[in-house]
Amino acid sequence: MLLVLLALNLLISIALSMSLYYFSNTALMSELDGRLLSAARAIPFVLPDGYIDQALLNQLVEEDTYLNNLSKLNQYATQVGVSYLYVLAKVDQQVRYLADSATPGETQQNNYGHFGQSYADQQRAIQSVIETGKNYRGTLKDQYGEFRSLAIAMPYGQGQFYVLGADIAMAEVLARQSSIQLRAIGFGMLLFALGSVMAWLLASRMTAPLRRFSSAVHRFAAGEFDVRMPMHRHDELGNLASAFNAMGDAISAREHLMRQLAFSDRLTGLPNRVKFAELLTGLINKGQPWLAVVMIDLTDFRYINDAFGFEAGDRVLCTMSDRLSQLQPDQLRIVSRVSGNSFALLLSAVNESQVQAQLQTVETILAASIVLGEQKVNVAIRSGIAIYPLHADHAEGLLRHAEVAMFFAKRDRESSVTYDPTREESRLSQFTLLGDLREALTENHLVVYYQPKINVASGMVSAAEALVRWQHPSRGWISPGLFIPFAEKTGKLRGITEWVLREVLRQQIEWNRQGVHILVSVNVGVSDVEDAQFVDFVEAQLNIAGTAANLCLEITETGVMHKPDAMLQNLARLRRLGVQLSIDDFGTGYSSFAYLAKMPVNELKIDQVFVMSMNSTFESVSIVRSMIEIGHILGLKVVAEGVETIGIWQALAVMGCDEVQGYLIAQPMAASDLLVWLAQGPHHPSELTPPSMANF
Ligand code: C2E
Ligand code: MG
Ligand code: MG
């Protein structure tokens, strides 16, 4: 900007000084020419009266007279500021001086000045004036130098002219011109200097705010969102500054919100995991010698969401958050919501015994009932503990280990577990197992075993339960108890269920060809039957299998209990597809009678815990009897699983149990073995031998 203004200023200064020079020079020349004109015109009046007329008549001019005139003209020339004055005319066909102001010592003829030595240009000019009667004005040169000359044609006689001339030495003209030049240059320089100052002022007035603006933008881009522009201008720059500041305010506000969101939990307003880790790191860095981090999980929180809706779930979380926040700093230093239903706490405890006492307080205040609608709900917690510096020396490690410990507390149904690295190793191996599971499904490492069920009244094999086994390439046989619960927790169960279902239906088609028609029960997870797409899958598979399909799905009682409404529709659809439904492990889920009545199921399978303990406790016998009665009242078939002794079989038969399944009859076996076993018959209790303990 400044450069442009300076260039412009230079151009203007040059143009102005050049025009100044031009006008001054023109004025000088016209002043000089005016001086020449008046000096030349005055010559006849300086000379004696009639002198020129006499001289023109070719009368002899006395030398004294000539010299006298010369002195007069010389004096006059000096007075008026010209270098030379002269009168020239043609006398005797020769151009001669009739008078002049400074004749040098030339040879005189008739005492006239001699013009013979004149330069060609000068001669031509004078000849032309004398002959044409036209004045001459210009530069002429002779042996005395160069002059600015004026030669005026003066008429006399018949068409004749003589010349009145005046000269000014070019040296003087040039001296005057160069002083004009100097003045013009000085003026130009002054103008340029003034212009430059103005340009600088203008540029700095315009560019300084722009520079400030540009630096503000750079700082802004670098993350300094609190940079603002001064706004004391009312021009475009002022508008720009206010727009910039408005943008800065908006970004700051958004950043503030983002920071809040990044560090706090929106629902409860508690610090989130990131913030908790930051606070914990701060304490560790301050040199705290011992810290106890606890991760707590609200047990069965999922079911509160399912039964009462998400709003109620949120209310429970906020209540828990309030209760934890009310704890005094001598019990709890930091509380944070780290994920859905998990809270991380930093206890004030300084040793392990204090941890247990403080955790007890936390459990007590959280266990107090919460009113949801017309119901009171009690939320239990499971917690994992990690100690600094014993289990980790940094915040993330402590959080992770507390989480791992909490995972074990949940899995093993303990109220609290302190982190134990050896336990984690086995968990890690489960993770690797989970990775292998994908391969197991694609490489067909899974195998379905079948455990027959016997109709108590007829003693005939009526059905079989499909139980999956994993023939792991390096670990050998893995029982479902080791991978099914884990697969279910990590959302990997669907792949297994679908694989087993396909395999069972394929097997039924094969058996069908061989004349074997038995109902096969397949275990499914609650996440399967919750999903309408799973029902679509079953429908598609049934269509493929056609009439060979004779399917029952077993769902655990705890599973069916929790998602009644969402699941009922799917179960009803499965029933319409001709699939039988069974409630597995009945007795462990505390289903209400009313609830059971609503379920579109065909069968109750009494959990083996009750069946097996019939041998030892009388109470179990009456429980099993009640279960059989409930099943029958509801019009359901009742199956007892885990039948290992003839005594239990007989007791079940007396109580009216419809079917039995257990090691007494047969262990789960490969499909081909089942065919052989079926062919071996009979399977009545009197002919059966109880299983040996080696089979367990
Ligand atoms: P479940 O459905 O209750 O199956 C019965 C379990 O009891 C089977 O164990 C069976 O081998 C065992 N059992 C049967 N009779 C006796 C007996 O007289 N005494 C004793 N002690 N046990 C007996 P398994 O095969 O290890 O399966 C365990 C659980 O794994 C099953 O319990 C079922 O919940 C699950 N499971 C097995 N296969 C599948 C499957 O394909 N899909 C799903 N979702 N779960 C499966
Ligand atoms: Mg089962
Ligand atoms: Mg069972």
PDB file of C-alpha atoms in Angstrom, residues 174 218 232 301 347 375 380 384 398 494 581 626 647 670:
ATOM      1  CA  LEU A 174      20.985  29.370 -19.755  1.00  0.00           C
ATOM      2  CA  HIS A 218      -3.616 -15.519  12.911  1.00  0.00           C
ATOM      3  CA  HIS A 232     -13.588   2.823  17.822  1.00  0.00           C
ATOM      4  CA  PHE A 301     -30.246 -50.904  35.778  1.00  0.00           C
ATOM      5  CA  LEU A 347     -12.635 -42.360  48.122  1.00  0.00           C
ATOM      6  CA  GLN A 375     -43.519 -48.606  42.729  1.00  0.00           C
ATOM      7  CA  ALA A 380     -27.962 -52.606  44.260  1.00  0.00           C
ATOM      8  CA  GLY A 384     -14.407 -52.791  41.563  1.00  0.00           C
ATOM      9  CA  LEU A 398      -6.415 -47.122  37.834  1.00  0.00           C
ATOM     10  CA  ARG A 494     -26.416 -64.470  17.466  1.00  0.00           C
ATOM     11  CA  LEU A 581     -41.282 -72.598  23.197  1.00  0.00           C
ATOM     12  CA  SER A 626     -45.225 -77.003  43.088  1.00  0.00           C
ATOM     13  CA  GLY A 647     -35.107 -92.422  42.696  1.00  0.00           C
ATOM     14  CA  ALA A 670     -23.010 -86.602  18.699  1.00  0.00           C
TER      15      ALA A 670
END
